[in-house]
Short mmCIF file of C-alpha atoms and ligand atoms in Angstrom, two decimals:
data_model
loop_
_atom_site.label_atom_id
_atom_site.label_comp_id
_atom_site.label_asym_id
_atom_site.label_seq_id
_atom_site.Cartn_x
_atom_site.Cartn_y
_atom_site.Cartn_z
CA UNK A 1 0.21 -0.33 -0.18
CA UNK A 2 0.84 3.70 -0.46
CA UNK A 3 0.29 6.51 2.04
CA UNK A 4 -0.64 10.09 0.39
CA UNK A 5 -0.11 12.90 2.69
CA UNK A 6 -2.65 15.50 2.20
CA UNK A 7 -1.03 19.05 1.83
CA UNK A 8 -4.24 20.37 1.00
CA UNK A 9 -4.01 19.95 -3.25
CA UNK A 10 -7.15 19.84 -4.89
CA UNK A 11 -5.76 17.07 -6.93
CA UNK A 12 -5.35 14.98 -3.80
CA UNK A 13 -8.18 12.59 -4.84
CA UNK A 14 -6.45 12.17 -8.43
CA UNK A 15 -3.60 10.97 -7.03
CA UNK A 16 -5.17 8.46 -5.09
CA UNK A 17 -7.22 7.47 -7.97
CA UNK A 18 -4.60 6.83 -9.98
CA UNK A 19 -2.64 4.92 -7.67
CA UNK A 20 -5.62 2.54 -7.62
CA UNK A 21 -6.34 2.41 -11.16
CA UNK A 22 -2.80 0.62 -10.84
CA UNK A 23 -4.28 -1.84 -8.50
CA UNK A 24 -2.10 -0.80 -5.75
CA UNK A 25 -4.32 0.28 -2.62
CA UNK A 26 -3.69 3.49 -1.31
CA UNK A 27 -4.80 5.76 1.81
CA UNK A 28 -5.04 9.51 2.18
CA UNK A 29 -3.68 10.75 5.45
CA UNK A 30 -3.37 14.14 7.35
CA UNK A 31 0.09 15.64 7.49
CA UNK A 32 -0.42 15.60 11.49
CA UNK A 33 0.08 11.53 11.38
CA UNK A 34 3.54 10.63 12.52
CA UNK A 35 6.51 8.87 11.06
CA UNK A 36 5.57 5.43 13.72
CA UNK A 37 2.21 5.52 12.42
CA UNK A 38 2.97 5.41 9.01
CA UNK A 39 5.63 2.67 9.89
CA UNK A 40 2.73 0.60 11.55
CA UNK A 41 0.65 0.95 8.21
CA UNK A 42 3.75 -1.04 6.73
CA UNK A 43 3.53 1.09 2.96
CA UNK A 44 5.82 0.26 0.29
CA UNK A 45 5.71 4.22 -0.48
CA UNK A 46 4.88 7.76 0.38
CA UNK A 47 3.75 10.51 -1.69
CA UNK A 48 3.78 13.84 -0.59
CA UNK A 49 1.00 16.14 -2.67
CA UNK A 50 0.87 19.45 -3.55
CA UNK A 51 -0.70 21.98 -1.83
CA UNK A 52 -1.39 25.74 -1.63
CA UNK A 53 0.82 27.06 0.67
CA UNK A 54 4.57 28.23 0.33
CA UNK A 55 7.12 26.01 2.29
CA UNK A 56 8.73 29.25 3.75
CA UNK A 57 5.44 30.59 5.26
CA UNK A 58 5.00 30.46 9.01
CA UNK A 59 2.44 28.13 9.30
CA UNK A 60 2.92 26.03 6.10
CA UNK A 61 1.59 22.35 6.40
CA UNK A 62 4.45 19.84 7.60
CA UNK A 63 4.77 16.42 8.12
CA UNK A 64 6.88 14.47 10.67
CA UNK A 65 10.52 14.71 8.83
CA UNK A 66 10.96 11.18 10.44
CA UNK A 67 9.53 10.10 7.33
CA UNK A 68 12.63 10.00 5.63
CA UNK A 69 14.28 7.84 8.05
CA UNK A 70 12.06 5.12 7.55
CA UNK A 71 13.74 3.32 4.69
CA UNK A 72 10.55 4.02 2.55
CA UNK A 73 10.46 5.42 -1.23
CA UNK A 74 9.06 8.77 -0.99
CA UNK A 75 7.64 10.78 -3.84
CA UNK A 76 7.37 14.81 -3.70
CA UNK A 77 4.96 16.73 -5.77
CA UNK A 78 5.15 20.36 -6.10
CA UNK A 79 4.73 21.51 -2.55
CA UNK A 80 5.58 17.88 -1.45
CA UNK A 81 8.84 18.22 -3.30
CA UNK A 82 9.34 21.64 -1.53
CA UNK A 83 8.54 20.19 1.68
CA UNK A 84 11.19 17.38 1.03
CA UNK A 85 14.00 19.95 -0.09
CA UNK A 86 13.41 22.15 2.92
CA UNK A 87 13.30 19.30 5.46
CA UNK A 88 16.48 17.81 4.11
CA UNK A 89 18.48 21.08 4.06
CA UNK A 90 17.79 22.30 0.79
CA UNK A 91 16.34 25.63 -0.18
CA UNK A 92 13.12 26.93 -2.14
CA UNK A 93 12.13 30.23 -3.14
CA UNK A 94 9.86 32.44 -4.78
CA UNK A 95 10.45 31.75 -8.45
CA UNK A 96 11.37 34.32 -10.65
CA UNK A 97 9.29 33.26 -13.52
CA UNK A 98 6.08 31.61 -12.25
CA UNK A 99 4.75 28.27 -14.39
CA UNK A 100 1.00 27.48 -15.00
CA UNK A 101 -0.17 25.34 -17.24
CA UNK A 102 1.67 23.29 -19.90
CA UNK A 103 5.17 22.78 -19.85
CA UNK A 104 7.77 20.52 -22.08
CA UNK A 105 9.98 18.75 -19.57
CA UNK A 106 13.28 17.50 -20.62
CA UNK A 107 14.40 14.24 -18.84
CA UNK A 108 17.84 13.91 -18.63
CA UNK A 109 17.66 10.09 -18.81
CA UNK A 110 14.95 7.55 -19.46
CA UNK A 111 15.36 5.85 -16.15
CA UNK A 112 13.63 5.85 -12.75
CA UNK A 113 10.61 7.73 -12.50
CA UNK A 114 11.21 8.66 -16.41
CA UNK A 115 11.13 4.92 -17.17
CA UNK A 116 10.43 4.97 -21.11
CA UNK A 117 8.84 8.56 -20.79
CA UNK A 118 9.75 10.53 -24.24
CA UNK A 119 12.88 12.99 -24.03
CA UNK A 120 10.50 15.83 -24.31
CA UNK A 121 7.29 15.29 -22.59
CA UNK A 122 4.04 17.65 -21.54
CA UNK A 123 3.49 18.05 -18.25
CA UNK A 124 1.17 20.48 -16.27
CA UNK A 125 2.64 22.73 -13.75
CA UNK A 126 1.18 25.02 -11.02
CA UNK A 127 3.82 26.85 -9.09
CA UNK A 128 4.99 30.04 -7.53
CA UNK A 129 7.64 28.67 -5.71
CA UNK A 130 11.03 26.87 -7.28
CA UNK A 131 14.26 24.90 -5.67
CA UNK A 132 16.65 27.26 -5.14
CA UNK A 133 19.27 24.73 -3.45
CA UNK A 134 19.06 21.07 -3.77
CA UNK A 135 19.78 19.23 -0.40
CA UNK A 136 22.62 17.42 -0.23
CA UNK A 137 23.00 14.14 -2.27
CA UNK A 138 20.17 15.10 -4.65
CA UNK A 139 20.68 15.51 -8.32
CA UNK A 140 18.56 17.46 -11.27
CA UNK A 141 16.44 14.67 -13.18
CA UNK A 142 14.72 17.09 -15.75
CA UNK A 143 13.97 20.66 -16.62
CA UNK A 144 11.74 22.50 -18.41
CA UNK A 145 12.29 26.35 -20.19
CA UNK A 146 11.34 27.90 -17.08
CA UNK A 147 12.21 25.80 -14.55
CA UNK A 148 15.78 24.19 -13.98
CA UNK A 149 14.71 21.65 -11.06
CA UNK A 150 11.54 20.47 -12.58
CA UNK A 151 12.65 16.77 -10.93
CA UNK A 152 15.38 15.58 -8.71
CA UNK A 153 16.49 12.27 -7.19
CA UNK A 154 18.72 11.14 -4.10
CA UNK A 155 20.59 8.50 -5.79
CA UNK A 156 20.62 5.86 -3.59
CA UNK A 157 17.55 6.86 -1.12
CA UNK A 158 14.87 6.48 -3.24
CA UNK A 159 13.43 9.91 -2.55
CA UNK A 160 11.98 11.84 -5.55
CA UNK A 161 10.73 14.89 -6.36
CA UNK A 162 8.62 16.53 -9.26
CA UNK A 163 7.60 20.22 -9.47
CA UNK A 164 4.76 19.05 -12.07
CA UNK A 165 1.66 17.25 -11.68
CA UNK A 166 2.01 13.54 -13.00
CA UNK A 167 -1.49 13.22 -11.61
CA UNK A 168 -3.39 15.35 -13.96
CA UNK A 169 -5.08 14.14 -17.53
CA UNK A 170 -2.83 17.23 -19.30
CA UNK A 171 0.53 15.53 -17.98
CA UNK A 172 0.59 13.30 -20.90
CA UNK A 173 2.62 10.54 -19.39
CA UNK A 174 1.63 11.02 -15.86
CA UNK A 175 0.18 7.60 -15.38
CA UNK A 176 3.83 5.96 -16.55
CA UNK A 177 5.42 7.86 -14.00
CA UNK A 178 3.01 6.95 -11.32
CA UNK A 179 3.52 3.27 -12.43
CA UNK A 180 7.14 3.84 -12.55
CA UNK A 181 7.03 4.81 -9.19
CA UNK A 182 4.81 2.33 -7.64
CA UNK A 183 6.15 -0.65 -9.60
CA UNK A 184 9.99 -0.14 -10.34
CA UNK A 185 10.78 1.78 -7.60
CA UNK A 186 8.60 0.92 -4.34
CA UNK A 187 8.10 -3.00 -5.59
CA UNK A 188 4.10 -2.89 -5.07
CA UNK A 189 2.43 -5.68 -6.89
CA UNK A 190 -0.98 -4.88 -8.72
CA UNK A 191 -2.93 -7.18 -6.41
CA UNK A 192 -5.29 -4.88 -5.14
CA UNK A 193 -8.86 -5.98 -6.51
CA UNK A 194 -12.35 -5.75 -5.47
CA UNK A 195 -12.44 -9.64 -4.39
CA UNK A 196 -10.06 -8.78 -2.22
CA UNK A 197 -11.07 -5.60 -0.80
CA UNK A 198 -14.43 -7.43 -0.05
CA UNK A 199 -12.81 -10.36 1.59
CA UNK A 200 -10.52 -8.48 4.16
CA UNK A 201 -13.42 -5.87 4.70
CA UNK A 202 -16.14 -8.63 5.57
CA UNK A 203 -13.33 -9.82 7.76
CA UNK A 204 -12.71 -6.41 9.58
CA UNK A 205 -16.47 -6.02 10.30
CA UNK A 206 -16.67 -9.30 11.71
CA UNK A 207 -13.80 -8.44 14.09
CA UNK A 208 -15.05 -4.85 14.75
CA UNK A 209 -19.09 -5.88 15.30
CA UNK A 210 -18.64 -9.37 16.77
CA UNK A 211 -21.89 -10.90 17.89
CA UNK A 212 -23.28 -7.23 18.29
CA UNK A 213 -26.02 -5.76 16.31
CA UNK A 214 -25.96 -3.26 13.47
CA UNK A 215 -28.60 -0.62 12.11
CA UNK A 216 -28.22 0.76 8.80
CA UNK A 217 -30.35 3.47 6.68
CA UNK A 218 -30.78 2.12 3.42
CA UNK A 219 -31.81 4.96 0.79
CA UNK A 220 -31.83 2.25 -2.11
CA UNK A 221 -28.75 4.24 -3.61
CA UNK A 222 -25.98 2.05 -4.80
CA UNK A 223 -23.94 3.03 -1.82
CA UNK A 224 -26.28 2.09 1.02
CA UNK A 225 -27.36 -0.93 -0.55
CA UNK A 226 -23.35 -2.18 -1.01
CA UNK A 227 -22.70 -1.40 2.75
CA UNK A 228 -25.65 -3.35 3.21
CA UNK A 229 -24.59 -6.59 1.09
CA UNK A 230 -20.99 -6.26 2.77
CA UNK A 231 -22.31 -6.20 6.35
CA UNK A 232 -24.96 -8.57 5.85
CA UNK A 233 -22.21 -11.01 4.29
CA UNK A 234 -20.12 -10.69 7.60
CA UNK A 235 -22.85 -10.84 10.17
CA UNK A 236 -26.16 -11.92 8.52
CA UNK A 237 -29.22 -11.46 10.34
CA UNK A 238 -27.68 -9.22 13.18
CA UNK A 239 -27.71 -6.47 10.68
CA UNK A 240 -31.26 -4.52 10.37
CA UNK A 241 -31.60 -2.20 7.66
CA UNK A 242 -34.12 0.58 7.71
CA UNK A 243 -35.76 2.20 5.01
CA UNK A 244 -38.04 5.26 5.30
CA UNK A 245 -40.62 5.64 2.58
CA UNK A 246 -40.98 9.46 3.17
CA UNK A 247 -43.31 9.58 0.32
CA UNK A 248 -40.89 11.41 -2.08
CA UNK A 249 -39.55 8.40 -3.75
CA UNK A 250 -39.66 7.54 -7.30
CA UNK A 251 -42.76 5.03 -8.84
CA UNK A 252 -42.58 1.55 -7.13
CA UNK A 253 -38.87 2.34 -5.79
CA UNK A 254 -39.95 0.47 -2.34
CA UNK A 255 -41.39 -2.44 -4.20
CA UNK A 256 -38.15 -2.83 -5.72
CA UNK A 257 -36.07 -2.63 -2.79
CA UNK A 258 -38.21 -5.39 -1.41
CA UNK A 259 -37.56 -7.38 -4.05
CA UNK A 260 -34.02 -7.06 -5.03
CA UNK A 261 -32.80 -6.64 -1.55
CA UNK A 262 -35.08 -8.25 0.67
CA UNK A 263 -36.59 -11.05 -1.36
CA UNK A 264 -33.54 -12.18 -3.35
CA UNK A 265 -30.58 -11.43 -0.89
CA UNK A 266 -32.24 -12.06 2.07
CA UNK A 267 -31.41 -8.94 3.90
CA UNK A 268 -33.09 -8.13 6.93
CA UNK A 269 -35.10 -4.87 6.02
CA UNK A 270 -37.74 -2.98 8.02
CA UNK A 271 -39.84 -0.61 5.59
CA UNK A 272 -41.14 2.09 7.41
CA UNK A 273 -44.07 4.11 5.96
CA UNK A 274 -43.87 7.71 6.89
CA UNK A 275 -45.05 9.65 3.41
CA UNK A 276 -47.91 11.24 5.08
CA UNK A 277 -45.82 12.49 8.09
CA UNK A 278 -43.33 14.36 5.36
CA UNK A 279 -45.99 15.32 3.17
CA UNK A 280 -47.94 16.60 6.19
CA UNK A 281 -44.81 18.64 7.30
CA UNK A 282 -43.74 19.74 3.99
CA UNK A 283 -47.39 21.35 3.52
CA UNK A 284 -47.00 25.03 2.07
CA UNK A 285 -43.27 25.14 2.05
CA UNK A 286 -41.59 26.45 -0.96
CA UNK A 287 -38.33 27.48 0.20
CA UNK A 288 -35.79 24.80 -0.72
CA UNK A 289 -33.89 24.93 2.13
CA UNK A 290 -36.40 24.71 4.39
CA UNK A 291 -37.66 21.94 2.33
CA UNK A 292 -33.88 20.26 2.74
CA UNK A 293 -34.15 21.28 6.45
CA UNK A 294 -37.69 19.79 7.20
CA UNK A 295 -36.96 16.43 5.68
CA UNK A 296 -33.41 16.02 7.40
CA UNK A 297 -35.51 16.71 10.75
CA UNK A 298 -38.26 14.44 9.84
CA UNK A 299 -36.11 11.82 8.77
CA UNK A 300 -34.37 11.68 11.96
CA UNK A 301 -37.19 11.28 14.26
CA UNK A 302 -38.59 8.50 11.93
CA UNK A 303 -35.52 6.77 11.91
CA UNK A 304 -34.71 7.15 15.23
CA UNK A 305 -38.13 5.97 16.57
CA UNK A 306 -37.67 2.53 14.44
CA UNK A 307 -34.24 2.11 15.15
CA UNK A 308 -34.95 2.15 18.92
CA UNK A 309 -37.11 -1.02 18.31
CA UNK A 310 -34.01 -2.49 17.69
CA UNK A 311 -32.81 -4.10 21.05
CA UNK A 312 -29.09 -4.37 21.72
CA UNK A 313 -27.73 -2.50 18.84
CA UNK A 314 -24.30 -1.12 19.25
CA UNK A 315 -23.77 -0.18 15.74
CA UNK A 316 -24.49 2.25 13.22
CA UNK A 317 -23.38 1.44 9.40
CA UNK A 318 -23.40 3.96 6.89
CA UNK A 319 -22.41 4.02 3.18
CA UNK A 320 -19.88 7.34 3.44
CA UNK A 321 -17.69 7.22 0.52
CA UNK A 322 -14.09 8.48 0.39
CA UNK A 323 -14.73 11.57 -1.22
CA UNK A 324 -17.11 12.64 1.61
CA UNK A 325 -14.51 12.02 4.07
CA UNK A 326 -11.78 13.95 2.47
CA UNK A 327 -14.27 16.83 1.59
CA UNK A 328 -14.84 16.95 5.45
CA UNK A 329 -11.73 16.62 6.52
CA UNK A 330 -9.61 18.77 4.19
CA UNK A 331 -7.16 20.18 6.33
CA UNK A 332 -6.29 22.88 4.42
CA UNK A 333 -8.64 23.40 1.83
CA UNK A 334 -11.37 24.72 4.44
CA UNK A 335 -15.18 24.44 3.84
CA UNK A 336 -16.56 24.85 0.80
CA UNK A 337 -19.71 27.38 0.72
CA UNK A 338 -22.94 25.88 1.32
CA UNK A 339 -24.67 26.11 -1.77
CA UNK A 340 -27.29 23.08 -0.70
CA UNK A 341 -27.60 21.49 2.45
CA UNK A 342 -26.93 17.83 1.23
CA UNK A 343 -28.22 16.06 4.48
CA UNK A 344 -26.85 12.52 3.93
CA UNK A 345 -23.37 12.84 4.75
CA UNK A 346 -22.75 12.76 8.58
CA UNK A 347 -26.12 13.41 9.34
CA UNK A 348 -27.41 10.46 11.12
CA UNK A 349 -28.53 10.96 14.97
CA UNK A 350 -25.22 11.44 17.03
CA UNK A 351 -27.31 11.08 20.48
CA UNK A 352 -27.96 7.45 19.60
CA UNK A 353 -24.64 6.99 20.97
CA UNK A 354 -23.88 4.12 18.35
CA UNK A 355 -20.55 3.49 17.34
CA UNK A 356 -19.64 3.92 13.28
CA UNK A 357 -19.12 1.54 10.86
CA UNK A 358 -18.17 2.63 7.36
CA UNK A 359 -17.04 -0.09 5.10
CA UNK A 360 -16.93 1.92 2.02
CA UNK A 361 -14.95 4.82 3.55
CA UNK A 362 -12.06 4.65 1.58
CA UNK A 363 -13.84 3.86 -1.89
CA UNK A 364 -14.84 6.20 -4.99
CA UNK A 365 -18.23 5.69 -6.54
CA UNK A 366 -16.93 3.77 -9.60
CA UNK A 367 -15.58 1.43 -7.21
CA UNK A 368 -18.50 0.81 -5.04
CA UNK A 369 -20.07 0.03 -8.15
CA UNK A 370 -17.49 -2.90 -9.15
CA UNK A 371 -17.71 -3.83 -5.61
CA UNK A 372 -21.37 -4.17 -5.45
CA UNK A 373 -20.76 -6.22 -9.14
CA UNK A 374 -18.41 -8.66 -7.16
CA UNK A 375 -20.94 -9.11 -4.48
CA UNK A 376 -23.71 -10.08 -6.88
CA UNK A 377 -25.71 -6.98 -6.56
CA UNK A 378 -28.48 -6.80 -9.15
CA UNK A 379 -27.10 -4.55 -12.44
CA UNK A 380 -30.17 -2.15 -11.61
CA UNK A 381 -29.18 -1.11 -8.26
CA UNK A 382 -25.40 -1.13 -9.23
CA UNK A 383 -26.01 1.43 -11.98
CA UNK A 384 -28.59 3.69 -10.35
CA UNK A 385 -28.23 7.19 -11.20
CA UNK A 386 -27.72 9.50 -7.93
CA UNK A 387 -30.96 10.45 -6.36
CA UNK A 388 -30.90 13.17 -3.80
CA UNK A 389 -32.05 12.42 -0.01
CA UNK A 390 -34.71 14.87 -0.21
CA UNK A 391 -36.15 13.02 -3.41
CA UNK A 392 -39.00 14.48 -5.57
CA UNK A 393 -39.52 17.64 -3.10
CA UNK A 394 -37.02 19.17 -4.68
CA UNK A 395 -37.98 18.49 -8.03
CA UNK A 396 -41.64 19.76 -7.15
CA UNK A 397 -40.80 23.59 -7.51
CA UNK A 398 -42.83 25.46 -5.03
CA UNK A 399 -45.66 23.92 -2.85
CA UNK A 400 -45.85 19.82 -2.40
CA UNK A 401 -48.89 18.28 -2.27
CA UNK A 402 -49.52 14.51 -2.38
CA UNK A 403 -51.25 15.12 -5.90
CA UNK A 404 -48.26 17.07 -7.48
CA UNK A 405 -45.97 14.46 -6.21
CA UNK A 406 -48.16 11.77 -7.91
CA UNK A 407 -47.83 13.85 -11.52
CA UNK A 408 -44.18 13.96 -10.87
CA UNK A 409 -43.97 10.22 -10.20
CA UNK A 410 -45.98 9.26 -13.26
CA UNK A 411 -43.99 11.95 -15.36
CA UNK A 412 -40.58 10.25 -14.31
CA UNK A 413 -41.50 6.98 -14.94
CA UNK A 414 -42.38 7.79 -18.17
CA UNK A 415 -38.91 9.60 -18.67
CA UNK A 416 -36.74 6.86 -17.38
CA UNK A 417 -38.77 4.03 -19.41
CA UNK A 418 -37.57 6.26 -22.54
CA UNK A 419 -34.28 6.82 -21.63
CA UNK A 420 -33.65 3.21 -20.80
CA UNK A 421 -35.02 1.56 -23.99
CA UNK A 422 -32.84 4.44 -26.10
CA UNK A 423 -29.53 3.02 -23.99
CA UNK A 424 -29.10 6.58 -22.47
CA UNK A 425 -29.55 5.37 -18.78
CA UNK A 426 -25.75 4.81 -18.04
CA UNK A 427 -24.81 7.30 -20.74
CA UNK A 428 -25.83 10.22 -18.49
CA UNK A 429 -24.98 11.27 -15.06
CA UNK A 430 -28.57 11.85 -13.97
CA UNK A 431 -32.11 12.13 -16.28
CA UNK A 432 -35.29 13.39 -14.60
CA UNK A 433 -38.06 15.51 -14.81
CA UNK A 434 -39.04 18.65 -12.60
CA UNK A 435 -42.62 19.96 -11.82
CA UNK A 436 -42.88 23.64 -12.22
CA UNK A 437 -45.28 26.02 -10.48
CA UNK A 438 -46.91 27.75 -13.18
CA UNK A 439 -49.28 26.46 -15.63
CA UNK A 440 -49.87 26.98 -19.56
CA UNK A 441 -52.52 27.03 -21.73
CA UNK A 442 -52.71 23.63 -24.02
CA UNK A 443 -55.22 22.24 -26.54
CA UNK A 444 -56.34 18.60 -26.48
CA UNK A 445 -59.00 17.63 -28.88
CA UNK A 446 -61.08 20.43 -29.70
CA UNK A 447 -60.97 21.88 -26.02
CA UNK A 448 -58.63 24.37 -24.39
CA UNK A 449 -56.24 23.13 -21.57
CA UNK A 450 -54.48 25.07 -18.77
CA UNK A 451 -52.16 22.18 -17.17
CA UNK A 452 -48.55 22.02 -15.43
CA UNK A 453 -45.07 22.45 -17.22
CA UNK A 454 -42.71 19.78 -16.62
CA UNK A 455 -39.08 20.26 -17.42
CA UNK A 456 -36.85 17.60 -18.48
CA UNK A 457 -33.25 17.74 -17.03
CA UNK A 458 -30.35 15.47 -18.12
CA UNK A 459 -26.81 16.04 -17.78
CA UNK A 460 -23.36 14.15 -18.22
CA UNK A 461 -20.60 14.47 -15.37
CA UNK A 462 -18.00 12.90 -14.10
CA UNK A 463 -18.28 13.58 -10.21
CA UNK A 464 -21.20 16.17 -9.99
CA UNK A 465 -19.27 19.26 -9.28
CA UNK A 466 -19.27 20.47 -13.01
CA UNK A 467 -21.97 19.10 -15.60
CA UNK A 468 -23.26 19.91 -19.13
CA UNK A 469 -26.71 19.37 -20.21
CA UNK A 470 -26.87 16.13 -22.62
CA UNK A 471 -27.22 16.50 -26.06
CA UNK A 472 -30.02 14.16 -25.93
CA UNK A 473 -31.28 13.28 -29.80
CA UNK A 474 -34.18 15.29 -30.51
CA UNK A 475 -36.10 12.37 -31.90
CA UNK A 476 -35.95 10.72 -28.11
CA UNK A 477 -36.82 13.91 -26.80
CA UNK A 478 -39.80 14.25 -29.15
CA UNK A 479 -40.85 10.77 -27.95
CA UNK A 480 -40.55 11.84 -24.25
CA UNK A 481 -42.64 14.77 -24.44
CA UNK A 482 -45.28 12.74 -26.66
CA UNK A 483 -45.96 10.17 -24.68
CA UNK A 484 -45.67 12.49 -21.33
CA UNK A 485 -48.19 14.82 -22.34
CA UNK A 486 -50.81 11.72 -23.82
CA UNK A 487 -50.27 9.49 -20.76
CA UNK A 488 -49.76 11.71 -17.81
CA UNK A 489 -53.22 13.42 -16.70
CA UNK A 490 -52.37 17.30 -15.71
CA UNK A 491 -49.31 17.81 -17.94
CA UNK A 492 -49.65 19.90 -21.50
CA UNK A 493 -46.31 21.07 -21.91
CA UNK A 494 -42.48 19.91 -21.65
CA UNK A 495 -39.70 22.06 -21.72
CA UNK A 496 -35.83 20.95 -22.06
CA UNK A 497 -33.34 22.23 -19.64
CA UNK A 498 -29.96 23.19 -21.69
CA UNK A 499 -28.30 24.73 -18.56
CA UNK A 500 -24.68 23.53 -17.43
CA UNK A 501 -23.32 23.45 -13.91
CA UNK A 502 -22.07 25.74 -13.30
CA UNK A 503 -23.50 28.35 -13.30
CA UNK A 504 -26.99 26.20 -12.80
CA UNK A 505 -26.78 23.26 -10.26
CA UNK A 506 -28.04 19.87 -11.55
CA UNK A 507 -31.15 19.89 -9.22
CA UNK A 508 -33.43 22.88 -9.50
CA UNK A 509 -33.76 23.43 -6.06
P1 LIG B 601 -26.56 19.90 -7.47
O1 LIG B 601 -27.93 20.34 -7.73
O2 LIG B 601 -25.90 20.43 -6.07
O3 LIG B 601 -26.50 18.53 -7.10
O4 LIG B 601 -25.75 20.09 -8.89
C1 LIG B 601 -25.19 17.81 -7.03
C2 LIG B 601 -25.19 16.14 -7.06
O5 LIG B 601 -25.68 15.93 -5.74
C3 LIG B 601 -27.31 15.32 -5.74
N1 LIG B 601 -28.04 16.21 -4.50
C4 LIG B 601 -28.10 15.62 -3.37
N2 LIG B 601 -27.91 14.41 -2.86
N3 LIG B 601 -28.90 15.24 -0.60
C5 LIG B 601 -28.42 14.13 -1.87
O6 LIG B 601 -28.16 12.94 -1.43
C6 LIG B 601 -29.30 16.14 -1.29
O7 LIG B 601 -29.92 17.01 -0.39
C7 LIG B 601 -28.96 16.73 -2.52
N4 LIG B 601 -28.74 17.67 -3.25
C8 LIG B 601 -28.62 17.43 -4.37
C9 LIG B 601 -27.75 15.65 -6.87
O8 LIG B 601 -28.81 14.98 -7.02
C10 LIG B 601 -26.62 15.74 -7.97
O9 LIG B 601 -26.14 14.49 -8.30
#
């Protein structure tokens, strides 16, 4: 395994991804970790990430310099390289020529990190500081027009530094460089597979939980379903899942889960029908943030009441993923401004005093999907598009009533049927309908209608941070519109949302 020290770079997750793509397990750790703690993890190598600080600033992040005495190879990237230089007796200073963007890198030789790399290769830079003096024992291994020390090595010690970012796509041969570090320099083996991860995690869960009981909030999404499956494999009937039907779900959702998780996989699930409670609490509420807060609060109450019925439960399981953890602990990036309050992250009842089990906390979304597949989860569940915790409440714009929810549910069902049939369900990140709070005039048969408008939203995205509207074929859009207007009573107009994120968001509220 590889330990990545987080100096606050926006690319940290990318470093982790690149390492795991090579089938080597890695973990991102804060700089407060000690050299002894790192040793106890027995890593084959350490990667020091980049970061926004300058190493000569008073409060710049530093990790225990004892890491250089562990006899483990270290790769410093950008700020990580500056930290290495500073700790080992070299000097870093503000660069006279800052370098942002593409830079042609000339490696002195095609060995070590640069094995099989072109003599001149495109890299991506983002730095205002440069190495002024190398520590003793180090030599320059590559340069660019503006940066003399674009890469360095300490011969014999397996310490490497690069000023550019090998983890980003823009660095043409970045993957090769990372592979060289992992396999040639650290001697890692590409042995990390989902099967081995599943086996180890199931063992760990058994050890942690013993014969105690675990409660899990099941949402129907891929994360909580996979978490349920893993824990079920470990402890069987000692796991109880709670599924709260908040009345804001898509058509037949609860029934599908019953079929796919309860009947087929024999997982212990309690279904709580709290639809009327949620709809009542939301009555006359139109403000999106208030909707979210109310849904969060009612969810807690319902969940807690149900959880109390389960005797001797010591653990609460959550399908928290790695990006959630990294974002919430981001040591130097600070919290990003709250655009929408997402109530599913870390939001379960603290006062219940349950210990947490988070078996997916080191995985990325696509890895969770792979794991789900390995564990035999139904394809439909594995490939589910993300669905927000507040559900259709933030897609019924304005006032929420059972009737309006039902209209949207019907529209959504038609839309998804067509998107699936046309082979677009997995090609887009999300596809859904939004019910607008205005009516428009139409004509049906010989009569005037005055009915609802729905907007169709389909976006492509890699991680929901940015998104583009999906360029669905006109023919498909036409068919969707036609079917919705013909089949769903109360809708006489369909529009297509052609905004990207940013400046819009994916959901309308
Ligand atoms: P936005 O609308 O902020 O959405 O562009 C980004 C992604 O997050 C989902 N989303 C939520 N998920 N609880 C959730 O679990 C929420 O409150 C919530 N709001 C938005 C949204 O569907 C998209 O995938």
